[in-house]
Amino acid sequence: DIPLSPLHSAQQNAAKFYKDYSRMKNAEKELKHQLEIGATELSYLESVLEELTRAQTEAELEEVRRELQDGGYLKKESDKKRMKAAKSAPMRFESTDSFPIYVGRNNRQNEELTFKLARKDDIWLHAQKVHGSHVIISCGGVQPPDDTVTQAAQLAAYYAESTGGQNIPVDVTSVKQVKKTPAGKPGMVIYHTYKTVIVNPYPDIVVDPLNAERTAQ
């Protein structure tokens, strides 16, 4: 039963109900959109928190600060103050097969590493469905051996928020398959063609962030 207003005709009552329905339908659509925006913001801020837990130097903390300033979360400093901070480089490893492996320290480095420093035919790795570092195997057009891929995957698992667990799934694909998320935050990407390897994050293959040239064993 639908209650009708005796002050209006059947046609007017129907028009009112249709108008109310349209308004609620549009409100539901906008609410879903706002929830998606909120989920993206939450995911991004969680990734920043993960960056802060891994930061070891003042330069790394400064890069996170700049990232938040560029995103409008913090007030920007003057250009003079910004120029004083040294820019840190991605961590560098070398596999037992002598392939260079690079690991981003934060979202800004992840983006630069994947989209500016890496070649399209390099190998890209990331712990599956969690926040963490972009890892690049610099291949020089050569397919790296399985041991190198495994070691790079172990680094991706170690430098992810799932550190401490075992049997971590890590996605592996070529750099050319990785795309920036449209209008996404720094470091957010999408990819569809990949394979997944399961590894354990071994600390003994991980470089000391203060000694970025130590060779992974």
PDB file of C-alpha atoms in Angstrom:
ATOM      1  CA  ASP A   1       0.000   0.000   0.000  1.00  0.00           C
ATOM      2  CA  ILE A   2       1.280   3.481  -0.894  1.00  0.00           C
ATOM      3  CA  PRO A   3      -0.231   6.378   1.036  1.00  0.00           C
ATOM      4  CA  LEU A   4      -1.470   9.147  -1.268  1.00  0.00           C
ATOM      5  CA  SER A   5      -2.000  12.778  -0.391  1.00  0.00           C
ATOM      6  CA  PRO A   6      -5.689  13.721  -0.719  1.00  0.00           C
ATOM      7  CA  LEU A   7      -4.562  17.258  -1.573  1.00  0.00           C
ATOM      8  CA  HIS A   8      -3.072  16.143  -4.885  1.00  0.00           C
ATOM      9  CA  SER A   9      -4.270  14.217  -7.895  1.00  0.00           C
ATOM     10  CA  ALA A  10      -3.098  10.678  -8.646  1.00  0.00           C
ATOM     11  CA  GLN A  11      -0.786  12.083 -11.328  1.00  0.00           C
ATOM     12  CA  GLN A  12       0.701  14.618  -8.882  1.00  0.00           C
ATOM     13  CA  ASN A  13       1.196  11.903  -6.244  1.00  0.00           C
ATOM     14  CA  ALA A  14       2.962   9.720  -8.797  1.00  0.00           C
ATOM     15  CA  ALA A  15       5.194  12.614  -9.866  1.00  0.00           C
ATOM     16  CA  LYS A  16       6.148  13.289  -6.243  1.00  0.00           C
ATOM     17  CA  PHE A  17       7.074   9.644  -5.607  1.00  0.00           C
ATOM     18  CA  TYR A  18       9.131   9.539  -8.807  1.00  0.00           C
ATOM     19  CA  LYS A  19      10.944  12.732  -7.798  1.00  0.00           C
ATOM     20  CA  ASP A  20      11.718  11.300  -4.346  1.00  0.00           C
ATOM     21  CA  TYR A  21      12.939   8.071  -5.934  1.00  0.00           C
ATOM     22  CA  SER A  22      15.236   9.938  -8.337  1.00  0.00           C
ATOM     23  CA  ARG A  23      16.653  12.055  -5.507  1.00  0.00           C
ATOM     24  CA  MET A  24      17.413   8.997  -3.362  1.00  0.00           C
ATOM     25  CA  LYS A  25      18.905   7.150  -6.330  1.00  0.00           C
ATOM     26  CA  ASN A  26      21.254  10.070  -7.062  1.00  0.00           C
ATOM     27  CA  ALA A  27      22.132  10.314  -3.371  1.00  0.00           C
ATOM     28  CA  GLU A  28      23.044   6.610  -3.310  1.00  0.00           C
ATOM     29  CA  LYS A  29      25.256   7.065  -6.388  1.00  0.00           C
ATOM     30  CA  GLU A  30      27.046  10.044  -4.844  1.00  0.00           C
ATOM     31  CA  LEU A  31      27.457   8.205  -1.527  1.00  0.00           C
ATOM     32  CA  LYS A  32      29.102   5.264  -3.302  1.00  0.00           C
ATOM     33  CA  HIS A  33      31.411   7.710  -5.094  1.00  0.00           C
ATOM     34  CA  GLN A  34      32.371   9.385  -1.823  1.00  0.00           C
ATOM     35  CA  LEU A  35      32.994   5.997  -0.205  1.00  0.00           C
ATOM     36  CA  GLU A  36      35.345   5.100  -3.074  1.00  0.00           C
ATOM     37  CA  ILE A  37      37.196   8.390  -2.628  1.00  0.00           C
ATOM     38  CA  GLY A  38      37.438   7.772   1.108  1.00  0.00           C
ATOM     39  CA  ALA A  39      38.759   4.237   0.572  1.00  0.00           C
ATOM     40  CA  THR A  40      41.425   5.557  -1.819  1.00  0.00           C
ATOM     41  CA  GLU A  41      42.461   8.256   0.655  1.00  0.00           C
ATOM     42  CA  LEU A  42      42.643   5.726   3.485  1.00  0.00           C
ATOM     43  CA  SER A  43      44.723   3.329   1.390  1.00  0.00           C
ATOM     44  CA  TYR A  44      47.115   6.120   0.430  1.00  0.00           C
ATOM     45  CA  LEU A  45      47.558   7.369   4.000  1.00  0.00           C
ATOM     46  CA  GLU A  46      48.155   3.792   5.137  1.00  0.00           C
ATOM     47  CA  SER A  47      50.919   3.556   2.529  1.00  0.00           C
ATOM     48  CA  VAL A  48      52.465   6.763   3.912  1.00  0.00           C
ATOM     49  CA  LEU A  49      52.343   5.304   7.416  1.00  0.00           C
ATOM     50  CA  GLU A  50      54.084   2.196   6.078  1.00  0.00           C
ATOM     51  CA  GLU A  51      56.765   4.439   4.550  1.00  0.00           C
ATOM     52  CA  LEU A  52      57.344   6.125   7.899  1.00  0.00           C
ATOM     53  CA  THR A  53      57.818   2.792   9.669  1.00  0.00           C
ATOM     54  CA  ARG A  54      60.602   1.931   7.184  1.00  0.00           C
ATOM     55  CA  ALA A  55      62.305   5.335   7.088  1.00  0.00           C
ATOM     56  CA  GLN A  56      65.826   5.223   8.539  1.00  0.00           C
ATOM     57  CA  THR A  57      67.323   8.623   7.718  1.00  0.00           C
ATOM     58  CA  GLU A  58      66.373  12.285   7.851  1.00  0.00           C
ATOM     59  CA  ALA A  59      66.476  12.374   4.031  1.00  0.00           C
ATOM     60  CA  GLU A  60      63.857   9.617   3.841  1.00  0.00           C
ATOM     61  CA  LEU A  61      61.630  11.413   6.345  1.00  0.00           C
ATOM     62  CA  GLU A  62      62.034  14.634   4.371  1.00  0.00           C
ATOM     63  CA  GLU A  63      60.901  12.895   1.184  1.00  0.00           C
ATOM     64  CA  VAL A  64      57.753  11.670   2.932  1.00  0.00           C
ATOM     65  CA  ARG A  65      57.194  15.201   4.222  1.00  0.00           C
ATOM     66  CA  ARG A  66      57.517  16.586   0.689  1.00  0.00           C
ATOM     67  CA  GLU A  67      55.128  13.979  -0.623  1.00  0.00           C
ATOM     68  CA  LEU A  68      52.510  15.061   1.916  1.00  0.00           C
ATOM     69  CA  GLN A  69      53.166  18.726   1.107  1.00  0.00           C
ATOM     70  CA  ASP A  70      52.753  18.142  -2.625  1.00  0.00           C
ATOM     71  CA  GLY A  71      49.512  16.299  -1.909  1.00  0.00           C
ATOM     72  CA  GLY A  72      48.151  19.196   0.124  1.00  0.00           C
ATOM     73  CA  TYR A  73      48.228  17.364   3.442  1.00  0.00           C
ATOM     74  CA  LEU A  74      50.933  19.610   4.920  1.00  0.00           C
ATOM     75  CA  LYS A  75      51.774  23.263   4.400  1.00  0.00           C
ATOM     76  CA  LYS A  76      54.582  23.700   1.867  1.00  0.00           C
ATOM     77  CA  GLU A  77      57.902  25.139   2.946  1.00  0.00           C
ATOM     78  CA  SER A  78      59.718  27.885   1.063  1.00  0.00           C
ATOM     79  CA  ASP A  79      61.770  26.848  -1.982  1.00  0.00           C
ATOM     80  CA  LYS A  80      64.938  27.804  -0.111  1.00  0.00           C
ATOM     81  CA  LYS A  81      64.227  25.354   2.694  1.00  0.00           C
ATOM     82  CA  ARG A  82      63.181  22.628   0.244  1.00  0.00           C
ATOM     83  CA  MET A  83      66.493  22.879  -1.632  1.00  0.00           C
ATOM     84  CA  LYS A  84      68.497  22.099   1.503  1.00  0.00           C
ATOM     85  CA  ALA A  85      67.187  18.559   1.863  1.00  0.00           C
ATOM     86  CA  ALA A  86      69.268  15.894   0.107  1.00  0.00           C
ATOM     87  CA  LYS A  87      67.370  13.501  -2.120  1.00  0.00           C
ATOM     88  CA  SER A  88      67.885   9.847  -1.305  1.00  0.00           C
ATOM     89  CA  ALA A  89      68.250   7.202  -3.989  1.00  0.00           C
ATOM     90  CA  PRO A  90      66.414   3.868  -4.252  1.00  0.00           C
ATOM     91  CA  MET A  91      68.143   1.000  -2.485  1.00  0.00           C
ATOM     92  CA  ARG A  92      70.381  -1.034  -4.760  1.00  0.00           C
ATOM     93  CA  PHE A  93      71.074  -4.752  -4.517  1.00  0.00           C
ATOM     94  CA  GLU A  94      72.843  -7.261  -6.711  1.00  0.00           C
ATOM     95  CA  SER A  95      71.551 -10.784  -7.174  1.00  0.00           C
ATOM     96  CA  THR A  96      73.800 -13.810  -7.023  1.00  0.00           C
ATOM     97  CA  ASP A  97      73.556 -13.794 -10.841  1.00  0.00           C
ATOM     98  CA  SER A  98      74.900 -10.198 -10.888  1.00  0.00           C
ATOM     99  CA  PHE A  99      71.633  -8.519 -11.874  1.00  0.00           C
ATOM    100  CA  PRO A 100      71.020  -5.102 -10.257  1.00  0.00           C
ATOM    101  CA  ILE A 101      67.843  -4.949  -8.172  1.00  0.00           C
ATOM    102  CA  TYR A 102      66.385  -1.597  -7.106  1.00  0.00           C
ATOM    103  CA  VAL A 103      63.890  -1.021  -4.293  1.00  0.00           C
ATOM    104  CA  GLY A 104      61.897   2.178  -3.763  1.00  0.00           C
ATOM    105  CA  ARG A 105      61.984   3.658  -0.262  1.00  0.00           C
ATOM    106  CA  ASN A 106      58.682   5.549  -0.509  1.00  0.00           C
ATOM    107  CA  ASN A 107      55.796   6.383  -2.850  1.00  0.00           C
ATOM    108  CA  ARG A 108      57.681   9.125  -4.686  1.00  0.00           C
ATOM    109  CA  GLN A 109      60.662   6.847  -5.283  1.00  0.00           C
ATOM    110  CA  ASN A 110      58.360   4.006  -6.326  1.00  0.00           C
ATOM    111  CA  GLU A 111      56.836   6.190  -9.029  1.00  0.00           C
ATOM    112  CA  GLU A 112      60.161   7.544 -10.231  1.00  0.00           C
ATOM    113  CA  LEU A 113      61.756   4.109 -10.199  1.00  0.00           C
ATOM    114  CA  THR A 114      58.963   2.467 -12.198  1.00  0.00           C
ATOM    115  CA  PHE A 115      58.124   5.201 -14.686  1.00  0.00           C
ATOM    116  CA  LYS A 116      61.385   7.123 -15.146  1.00  0.00           C
ATOM    117  CA  LEU A 117      64.399   4.994 -14.220  1.00  0.00           C
ATOM    118  CA  ALA A 118      63.311   1.505 -15.288  1.00  0.00           C
ATOM    119  CA  ARG A 119      63.270   0.269 -18.882  1.00  0.00           C
ATOM    120  CA  LYS A 120      60.054  -1.097 -20.336  1.00  0.00           C
ATOM    121  CA  ASP A 121      61.571  -4.591 -20.559  1.00  0.00           C
ATOM    122  CA  ASP A 122      62.813  -4.610 -16.947  1.00  0.00           C
ATOM    123  CA  ILE A 123      61.040  -6.820 -14.404  1.00  0.00           C
ATOM    124  CA  TRP A 124      58.676  -5.203 -11.870  1.00  0.00           C
ATOM    125  CA  LEU A 125      57.693  -6.858  -8.569  1.00  0.00           C
ATOM    126  CA  HIS A 126      55.365  -5.930  -5.712  1.00  0.00           C
ATOM    127  CA  ALA A 127      53.892  -7.783  -2.751  1.00  0.00           C
ATOM    128  CA  GLN A 128      50.332  -8.664  -3.665  1.00  0.00           C
ATOM    129  CA  LYS A 129      47.451  -6.512  -2.352  1.00  0.00           C
ATOM    130  CA  VAL A 130      49.467  -4.775   0.375  1.00  0.00           C
ATOM    131  CA  HIS A 131      51.399  -1.537   0.627  1.00  0.00           C
ATOM    132  CA  GLY A 132      55.086  -1.835  -0.096  1.00  0.00           C
ATOM    133  CA  SER A 133      58.045  -1.014  -2.300  1.00  0.00           C
ATOM    134  CA  HIS A 134      58.218  -1.229  -6.065  1.00  0.00           C
ATOM    135  CA  VAL A 135      61.091  -3.564  -6.928  1.00  0.00           C
ATOM    136  CA  ILE A 136      62.864  -3.486 -10.291  1.00  0.00           C
ATOM    137  CA  ILE A 137      65.228  -6.068 -11.763  1.00  0.00           C
ATOM    138  CA  SER A 138      67.420  -4.203 -14.248  1.00  0.00           C
ATOM    139  CA  CYS A 139      67.652  -6.767 -17.045  1.00  0.00           C
ATOM    140  CA  GLY A 140      69.222  -4.951 -19.982  1.00  0.00           C
ATOM    141  CA  GLY A 141      66.942  -6.890 -22.330  1.00  0.00           C
ATOM    142  CA  VAL A 142      67.974 -10.265 -20.860  1.00  0.00           C
ATOM    143  CA  GLN A 143      65.589 -12.651 -19.112  1.00  0.00           C
ATOM    144  CA  PRO A 144      66.908 -13.004 -15.532  1.00  0.00           C
ATOM    145  CA  PRO A 145      67.363 -16.476 -14.033  1.00  0.00           C
ATOM    146  CA  ASP A 146      64.810 -17.834 -11.581  1.00  0.00           C
ATOM    147  CA  ASP A 147      67.178 -17.294  -8.644  1.00  0.00           C
ATOM    148  CA  THR A 148      67.345 -13.573  -9.394  1.00  0.00           C
ATOM    149  CA  VAL A 149      63.547 -13.324  -9.627  1.00  0.00           C
ATOM    150  CA  THR A 150      63.224 -15.193  -6.336  1.00  0.00           C
ATOM    151  CA  GLN A 151      65.696 -12.878  -4.593  1.00  0.00           C
ATOM    152  CA  ALA A 152      63.907  -9.797  -5.945  1.00  0.00           C
ATOM    153  CA  ALA A 153      60.579 -11.244  -4.789  1.00  0.00           C
ATOM    154  CA  GLN A 154      62.043 -11.816  -1.319  1.00  0.00           C
ATOM    155  CA  LEU A 155      63.008  -8.143  -1.227  1.00  0.00           C
ATOM    156  CA  ALA A 156      59.502  -7.128  -2.322  1.00  0.00           C
ATOM    157  CA  ALA A 157      58.071  -9.304   0.450  1.00  0.00           C
ATOM    158  CA  TYR A 158      60.459  -7.889   3.034  1.00  0.00           C
ATOM    159  CA  TYR A 159      59.778  -4.262   2.128  1.00  0.00           C
ATOM    160  CA  ALA A 160      56.003  -4.600   2.426  1.00  0.00           C
ATOM    161  CA  GLU A 161      53.605  -4.158   5.309  1.00  0.00           C
ATOM    162  CA  SER A 162      53.280  -7.951   5.522  1.00  0.00           C
ATOM    163  CA  THR A 163      56.882  -8.217   6.761  1.00  0.00           C
ATOM    164  CA  GLY A 164      57.160 -10.825   9.480  1.00  0.00           C
ATOM    165  CA  GLY A 165      54.834 -13.334   7.844  1.00  0.00           C
ATOM    166  CA  GLN A 166      55.658 -16.313   5.703  1.00  0.00           C
ATOM    167  CA  ASN A 167      54.577 -17.454   2.239  1.00  0.00           C
ATOM    168  CA  ILE A 168      54.045 -13.936   0.895  1.00  0.00           C
ATOM    169  CA  PRO A 169      52.528 -13.697  -2.616  1.00  0.00           C
ATOM    170  CA  VAL A 170      54.504 -11.347  -4.860  1.00  0.00           C
ATOM    171  CA  ASP A 171      53.312 -10.285  -8.314  1.00  0.00           C
ATOM    172  CA  VAL A 172      55.870 -10.270 -11.132  1.00  0.00           C
ATOM    173  CA  THR A 173      55.466  -8.579 -14.511  1.00  0.00           C
ATOM    174  CA  SER A 174      57.347  -6.415 -16.990  1.00  0.00           C
ATOM    175  CA  VAL A 175      57.515  -2.673 -16.427  1.00  0.00           C
ATOM    176  CA  LYS A 176      55.566  -2.034 -19.638  1.00  0.00           C
ATOM    177  CA  GLN A 177      52.530  -3.767 -18.098  1.00  0.00           C
ATOM    178  CA  VAL A 178      52.408  -1.327 -15.164  1.00  0.00           C
ATOM    179  CA  LYS A 179      50.329   1.825 -15.539  1.00  0.00           C
ATOM    180  CA  LYS A 180      49.637   4.763 -13.260  1.00  0.00           C
ATOM    181  CA  THR A 181      46.228   4.747 -11.608  1.00  0.00           C
ATOM    182  CA  PRO A 182      44.174   7.485 -13.321  1.00  0.00           C
ATOM    183  CA  ALA A 183      44.168  10.525 -11.005  1.00  0.00           C
ATOM    184  CA  GLY A 184      45.755   8.292  -8.382  1.00  0.00           C
ATOM    185  CA  LYS A 185      48.137   9.148  -5.581  1.00  0.00           C
ATOM    186  CA  PRO A 186      51.933   8.792  -5.965  1.00  0.00           C
ATOM    187  CA  GLY A 187      53.017   5.193  -6.373  1.00  0.00           C
ATOM    188  CA  MET A 188      49.524   3.829  -7.062  1.00  0.00           C
ATOM    189  CA  VAL A 189      49.490   1.598 -10.149  1.00  0.00           C
ATOM    190  CA  ILE A 190      47.398  -0.956 -12.000  1.00  0.00           C
ATOM    191  CA  TYR A 191      48.478  -4.042 -13.938  1.00  0.00           C
ATOM    192  CA  HIS A 192      46.616  -7.021 -15.363  1.00  0.00           C
ATOM    193  CA  THR A 193      49.177  -9.370 -16.934  1.00  0.00           C
ATOM    194  CA  TYR A 194      51.423 -10.945 -14.291  1.00  0.00           C
ATOM    195  CA  LYS A 195      52.457 -14.092 -12.499  1.00  0.00           C
ATOM    196  CA  THR A 196      52.585 -14.626  -8.755  1.00  0.00           C
ATOM    197  CA  VAL A 197      55.374 -16.271  -6.796  1.00  0.00           C
ATOM    198  CA  ILE A 198      55.253 -17.286  -3.128  1.00  0.00           C
ATOM    199  CA  VAL A 199      58.335 -16.425  -1.080  1.00  0.00           C
ATOM    200  CA  ASN A 200      59.520 -15.830   2.462  1.00  0.00           C
ATOM    201  CA  PRO A 201      61.050 -12.428   3.330  1.00  0.00           C
ATOM    202  CA  TYR A 202      64.570 -13.333   4.439  1.00  0.00           C
ATOM    203  CA  PRO A 203      66.371 -10.526   6.316  1.00  0.00           C
ATOM    204  CA  ASP A 204      69.832 -11.854   5.402  1.00  0.00           C
ATOM    205  CA  ILE A 205      69.401 -10.813   1.754  1.00  0.00           C
ATOM    206  CA  VAL A 206      68.276  -7.334   2.709  1.00  0.00           C
ATOM    207  CA  VAL A 207      70.618  -4.385   2.400  1.00  0.00           C
ATOM    208  CA  ASP A 208      71.246  -2.074   5.299  1.00  0.00           C
ATOM    209  CA  PRO A 209      69.510   1.211   4.277  1.00  0.00           C
ATOM    210  CA  LEU A 210      72.630   3.084   5.456  1.00  0.00           C
ATOM    211  CA  ASN A 211      74.822   0.966   3.175  1.00  0.00           C
ATOM    212  CA  ALA A 212      72.902   0.802  -0.074  1.00  0.00           C
ATOM    213  CA  GLU A 213      75.682  -0.928  -1.974  1.00  0.00           C
ATOM    214  CA  ARG A 214      75.942  -4.154   0.035  1.00  0.00           C
ATOM    215  CA  THR A 215      75.484  -7.207  -2.173  1.00  0.00           C
ATOM    216  CA  ALA A 216      72.481  -9.438  -1.518  1.00  0.00           C
ATOM    217  CA  GLN A 217      73.437 -12.998  -0.662  1.00  0.00           C
TER     218      GLN A 217
END
